[in-house]
PDB file of C-alpha atoms in Angstrom:
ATOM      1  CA  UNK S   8       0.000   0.000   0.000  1.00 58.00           C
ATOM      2  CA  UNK S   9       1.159   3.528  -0.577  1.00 62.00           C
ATOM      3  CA  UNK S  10       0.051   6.404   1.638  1.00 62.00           C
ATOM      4  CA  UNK S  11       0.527  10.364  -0.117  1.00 62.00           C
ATOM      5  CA  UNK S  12      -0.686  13.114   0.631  1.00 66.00           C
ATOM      6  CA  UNK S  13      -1.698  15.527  -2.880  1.00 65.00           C
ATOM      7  CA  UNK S  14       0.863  17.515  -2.910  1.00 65.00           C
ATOM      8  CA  UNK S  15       3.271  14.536  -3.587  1.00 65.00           C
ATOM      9  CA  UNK S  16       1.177  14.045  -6.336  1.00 67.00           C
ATOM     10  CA  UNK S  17       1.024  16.878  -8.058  1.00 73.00           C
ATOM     11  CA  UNK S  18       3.112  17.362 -10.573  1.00 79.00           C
ATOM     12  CA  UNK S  19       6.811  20.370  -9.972  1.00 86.00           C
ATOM     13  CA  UNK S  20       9.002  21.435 -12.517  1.00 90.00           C
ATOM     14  CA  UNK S  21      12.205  19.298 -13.559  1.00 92.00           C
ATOM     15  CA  UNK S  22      15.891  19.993 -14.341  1.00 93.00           C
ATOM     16  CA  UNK S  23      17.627  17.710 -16.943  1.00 94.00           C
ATOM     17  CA  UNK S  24      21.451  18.114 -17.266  1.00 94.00           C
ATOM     18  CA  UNK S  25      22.196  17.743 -20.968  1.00 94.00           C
ATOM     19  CA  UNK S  26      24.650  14.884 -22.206  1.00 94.00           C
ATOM     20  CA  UNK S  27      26.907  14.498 -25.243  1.00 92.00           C
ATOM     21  CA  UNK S  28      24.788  12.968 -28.172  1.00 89.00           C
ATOM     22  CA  UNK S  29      27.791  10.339 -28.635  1.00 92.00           C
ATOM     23  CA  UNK S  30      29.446   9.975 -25.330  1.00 94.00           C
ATOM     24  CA  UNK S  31      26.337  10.260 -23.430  1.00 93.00           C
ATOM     25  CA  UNK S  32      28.936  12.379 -20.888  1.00 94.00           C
ATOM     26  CA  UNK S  33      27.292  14.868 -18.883  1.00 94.00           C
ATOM     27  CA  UNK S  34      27.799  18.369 -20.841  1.00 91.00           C
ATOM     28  CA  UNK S  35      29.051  21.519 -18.868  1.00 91.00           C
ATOM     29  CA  UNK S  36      30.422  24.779 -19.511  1.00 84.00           C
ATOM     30  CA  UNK S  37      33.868  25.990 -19.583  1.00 81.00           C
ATOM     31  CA  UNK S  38      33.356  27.200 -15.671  1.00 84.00           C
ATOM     32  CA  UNK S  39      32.970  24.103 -14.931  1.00 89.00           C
ATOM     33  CA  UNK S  40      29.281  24.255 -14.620  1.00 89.00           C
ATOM     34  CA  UNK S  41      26.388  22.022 -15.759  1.00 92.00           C
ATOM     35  CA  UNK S  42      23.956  22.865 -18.856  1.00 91.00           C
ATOM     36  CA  UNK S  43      20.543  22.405 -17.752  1.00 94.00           C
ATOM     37  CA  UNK S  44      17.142  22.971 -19.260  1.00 93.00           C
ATOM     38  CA  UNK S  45      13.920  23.514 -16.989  1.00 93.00           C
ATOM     39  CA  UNK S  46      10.580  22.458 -17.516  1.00 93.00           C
ATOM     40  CA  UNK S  47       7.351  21.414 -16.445  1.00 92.00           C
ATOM     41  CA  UNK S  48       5.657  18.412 -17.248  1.00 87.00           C
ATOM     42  CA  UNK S  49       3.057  17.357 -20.123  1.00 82.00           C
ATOM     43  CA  UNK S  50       0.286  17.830 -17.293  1.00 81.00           C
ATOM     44  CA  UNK S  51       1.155  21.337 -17.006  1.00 85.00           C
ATOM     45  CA  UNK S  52      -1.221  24.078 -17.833  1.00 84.00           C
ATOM     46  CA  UNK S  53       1.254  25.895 -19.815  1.00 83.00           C
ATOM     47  CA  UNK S  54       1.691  22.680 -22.344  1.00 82.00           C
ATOM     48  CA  UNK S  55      -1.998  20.988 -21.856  1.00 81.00           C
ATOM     49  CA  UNK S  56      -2.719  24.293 -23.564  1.00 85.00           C
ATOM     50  CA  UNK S  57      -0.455  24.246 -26.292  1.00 81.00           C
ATOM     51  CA  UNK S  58      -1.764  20.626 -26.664  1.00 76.00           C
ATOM     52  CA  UNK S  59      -5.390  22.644 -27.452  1.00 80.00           C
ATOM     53  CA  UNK S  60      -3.823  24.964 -29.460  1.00 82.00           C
ATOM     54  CA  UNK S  61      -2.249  22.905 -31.929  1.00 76.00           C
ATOM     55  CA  UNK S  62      -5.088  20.877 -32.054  1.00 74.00           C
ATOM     56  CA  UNK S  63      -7.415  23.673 -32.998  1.00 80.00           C
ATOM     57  CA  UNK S  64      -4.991  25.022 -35.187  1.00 75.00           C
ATOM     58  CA  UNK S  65      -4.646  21.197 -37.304  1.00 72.00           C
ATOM     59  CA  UNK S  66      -8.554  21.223 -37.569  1.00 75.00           C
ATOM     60  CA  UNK S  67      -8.654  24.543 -38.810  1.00 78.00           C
ATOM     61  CA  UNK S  68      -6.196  24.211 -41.670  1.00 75.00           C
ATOM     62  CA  UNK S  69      -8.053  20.077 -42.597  1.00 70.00           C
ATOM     63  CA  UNK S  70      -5.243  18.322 -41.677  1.00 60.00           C
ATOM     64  CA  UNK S  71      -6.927  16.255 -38.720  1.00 58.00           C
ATOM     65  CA  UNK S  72      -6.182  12.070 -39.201  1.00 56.00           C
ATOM     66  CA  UNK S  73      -3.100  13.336 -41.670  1.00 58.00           C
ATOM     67  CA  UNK S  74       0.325  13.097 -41.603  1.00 57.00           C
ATOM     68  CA  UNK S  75       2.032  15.940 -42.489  1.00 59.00           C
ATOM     69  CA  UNK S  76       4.450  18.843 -41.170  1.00 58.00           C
ATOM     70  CA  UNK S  77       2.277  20.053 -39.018  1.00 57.00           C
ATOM     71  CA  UNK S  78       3.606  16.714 -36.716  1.00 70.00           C
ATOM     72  CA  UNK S  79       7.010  18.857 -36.548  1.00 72.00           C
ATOM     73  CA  UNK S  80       5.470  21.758 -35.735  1.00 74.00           C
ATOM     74  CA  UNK S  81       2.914  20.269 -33.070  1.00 79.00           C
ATOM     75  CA  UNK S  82       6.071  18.565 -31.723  1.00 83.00           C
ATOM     76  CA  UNK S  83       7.908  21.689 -31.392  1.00 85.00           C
ATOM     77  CA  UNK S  84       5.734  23.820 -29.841  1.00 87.00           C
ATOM     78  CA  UNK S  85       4.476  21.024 -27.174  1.00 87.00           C
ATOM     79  CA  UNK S  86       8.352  21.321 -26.341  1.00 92.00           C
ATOM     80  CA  UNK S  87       9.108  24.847 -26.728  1.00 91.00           C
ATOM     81  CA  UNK S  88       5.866  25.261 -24.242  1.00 91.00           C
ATOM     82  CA  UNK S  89       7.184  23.348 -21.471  1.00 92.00           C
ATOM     83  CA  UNK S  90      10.815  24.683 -21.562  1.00 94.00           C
ATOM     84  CA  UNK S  91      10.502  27.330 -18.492  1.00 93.00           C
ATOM     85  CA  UNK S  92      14.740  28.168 -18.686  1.00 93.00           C
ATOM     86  CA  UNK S  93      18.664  27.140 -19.053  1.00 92.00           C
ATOM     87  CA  UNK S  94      21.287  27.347 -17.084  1.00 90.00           C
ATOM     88  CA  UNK S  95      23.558  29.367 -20.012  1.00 87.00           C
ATOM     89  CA  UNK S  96      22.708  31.645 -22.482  1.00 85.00           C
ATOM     90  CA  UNK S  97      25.555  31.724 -24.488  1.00 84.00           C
ATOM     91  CA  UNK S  98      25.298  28.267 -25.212  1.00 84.00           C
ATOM     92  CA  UNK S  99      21.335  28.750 -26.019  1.00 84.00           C
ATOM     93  CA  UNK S 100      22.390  32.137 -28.222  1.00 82.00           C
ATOM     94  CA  UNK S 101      21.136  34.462 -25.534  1.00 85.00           C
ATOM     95  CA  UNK S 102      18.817  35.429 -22.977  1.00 91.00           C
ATOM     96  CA  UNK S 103      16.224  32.714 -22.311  1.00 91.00           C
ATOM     97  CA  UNK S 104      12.624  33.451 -23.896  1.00 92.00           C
ATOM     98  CA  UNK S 105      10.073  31.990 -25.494  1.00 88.00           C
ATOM     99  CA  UNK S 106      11.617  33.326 -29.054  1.00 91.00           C
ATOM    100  CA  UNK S 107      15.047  31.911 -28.532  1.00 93.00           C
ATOM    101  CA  UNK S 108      14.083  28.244 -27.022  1.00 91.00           C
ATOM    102  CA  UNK S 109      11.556  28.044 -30.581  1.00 90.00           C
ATOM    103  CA  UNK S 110      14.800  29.235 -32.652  1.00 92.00           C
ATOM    104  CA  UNK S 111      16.823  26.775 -30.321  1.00 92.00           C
ATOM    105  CA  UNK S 112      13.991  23.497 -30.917  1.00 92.00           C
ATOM    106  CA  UNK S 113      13.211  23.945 -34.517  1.00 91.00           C
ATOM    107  CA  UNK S 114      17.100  24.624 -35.042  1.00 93.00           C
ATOM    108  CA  UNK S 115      18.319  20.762 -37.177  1.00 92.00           C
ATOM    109  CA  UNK S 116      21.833  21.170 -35.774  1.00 93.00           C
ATOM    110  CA  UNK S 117      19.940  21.053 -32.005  1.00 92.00           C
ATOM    111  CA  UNK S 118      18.133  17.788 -32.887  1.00 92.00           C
ATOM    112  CA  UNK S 119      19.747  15.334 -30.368  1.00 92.00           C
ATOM    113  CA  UNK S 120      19.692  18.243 -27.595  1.00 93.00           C
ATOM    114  CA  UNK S 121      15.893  18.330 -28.525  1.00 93.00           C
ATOM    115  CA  UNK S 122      15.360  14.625 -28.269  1.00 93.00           C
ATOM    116  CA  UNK S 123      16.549  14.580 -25.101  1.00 94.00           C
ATOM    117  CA  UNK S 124      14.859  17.560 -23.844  1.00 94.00           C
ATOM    118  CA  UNK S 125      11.440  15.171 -25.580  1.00 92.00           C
ATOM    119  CA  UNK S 126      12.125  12.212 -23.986  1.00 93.00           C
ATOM    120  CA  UNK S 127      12.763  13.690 -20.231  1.00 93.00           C
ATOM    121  CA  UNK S 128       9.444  15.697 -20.805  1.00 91.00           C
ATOM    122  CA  UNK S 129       7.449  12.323 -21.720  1.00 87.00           C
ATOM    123  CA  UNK S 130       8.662  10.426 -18.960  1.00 88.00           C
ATOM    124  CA  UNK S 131       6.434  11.585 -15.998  1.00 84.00           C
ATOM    125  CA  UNK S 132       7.782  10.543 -13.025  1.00 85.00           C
ATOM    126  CA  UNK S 133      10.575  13.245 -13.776  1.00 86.00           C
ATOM    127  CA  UNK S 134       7.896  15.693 -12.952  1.00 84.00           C
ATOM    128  CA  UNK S 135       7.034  14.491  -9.153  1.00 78.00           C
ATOM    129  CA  UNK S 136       8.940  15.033  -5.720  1.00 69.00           C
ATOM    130  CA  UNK S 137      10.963  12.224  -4.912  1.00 61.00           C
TER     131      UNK S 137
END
């Protein structure tokens, strides 16, 4: 049996420390210090409605049941929406906003940053208090 209380179970914003695409070696800066993207979770406000959004936004333009770019963009912007900060902007290309982590996601050169960043933000247990 497991006894919690609800705020265990509700859902806090995570830090993942990024790691070399091909070592799979923790990445940090020349001080020395970690690179780390923040989030919250897929249950978060913030990305349930982005979620909406891009769901309205795929109806409107008759590409519901299709396959099509809009699956990047949706993908992008679920991900761009639950980014909350980093740890360095020089490495991200400047001060952290909503403008610079889209340019930083739909970037090609960031794609195995951005996988990471997708699969820590599907996992949900990354999203509770331990």
């Amino acid at each position: 049996m497991i006894i919690a209380s609800l705020k265990e179970l509700r859902p806090v914003p995570s830090t993942l420390q990024l790691k070399h695409p091909i070592t799979g070696e923790l990445v940090f800066t020349g001080d020395n210090e970690p690179l780390t993207i923040t989030m919250v979770g897929q249950d978060s406000t913030q990305v349930f409605d982005e979620v909406l959004l891009s769901a309205k936004r795929r109806a409107e333009a008759g590409e519901h049941g299709k396959t099509t770019e809009f699956d990047i963009a949706e993908r992008h912007s679920f991900i761009t929406a639950a980014i909350t900060g980093w740890s360095h902007d020089d490495f991200f290309g400047g001060k952290f906003s909503k403008k610079k982590i889209a340019e930083f996601v739909r970037d090609p050169e960031n794609a195995a940053l951005v996988g990471q960043i997708e699969v820590h933000l599907l996992e949900r247990a990354n999203f509770f208090a331990k």
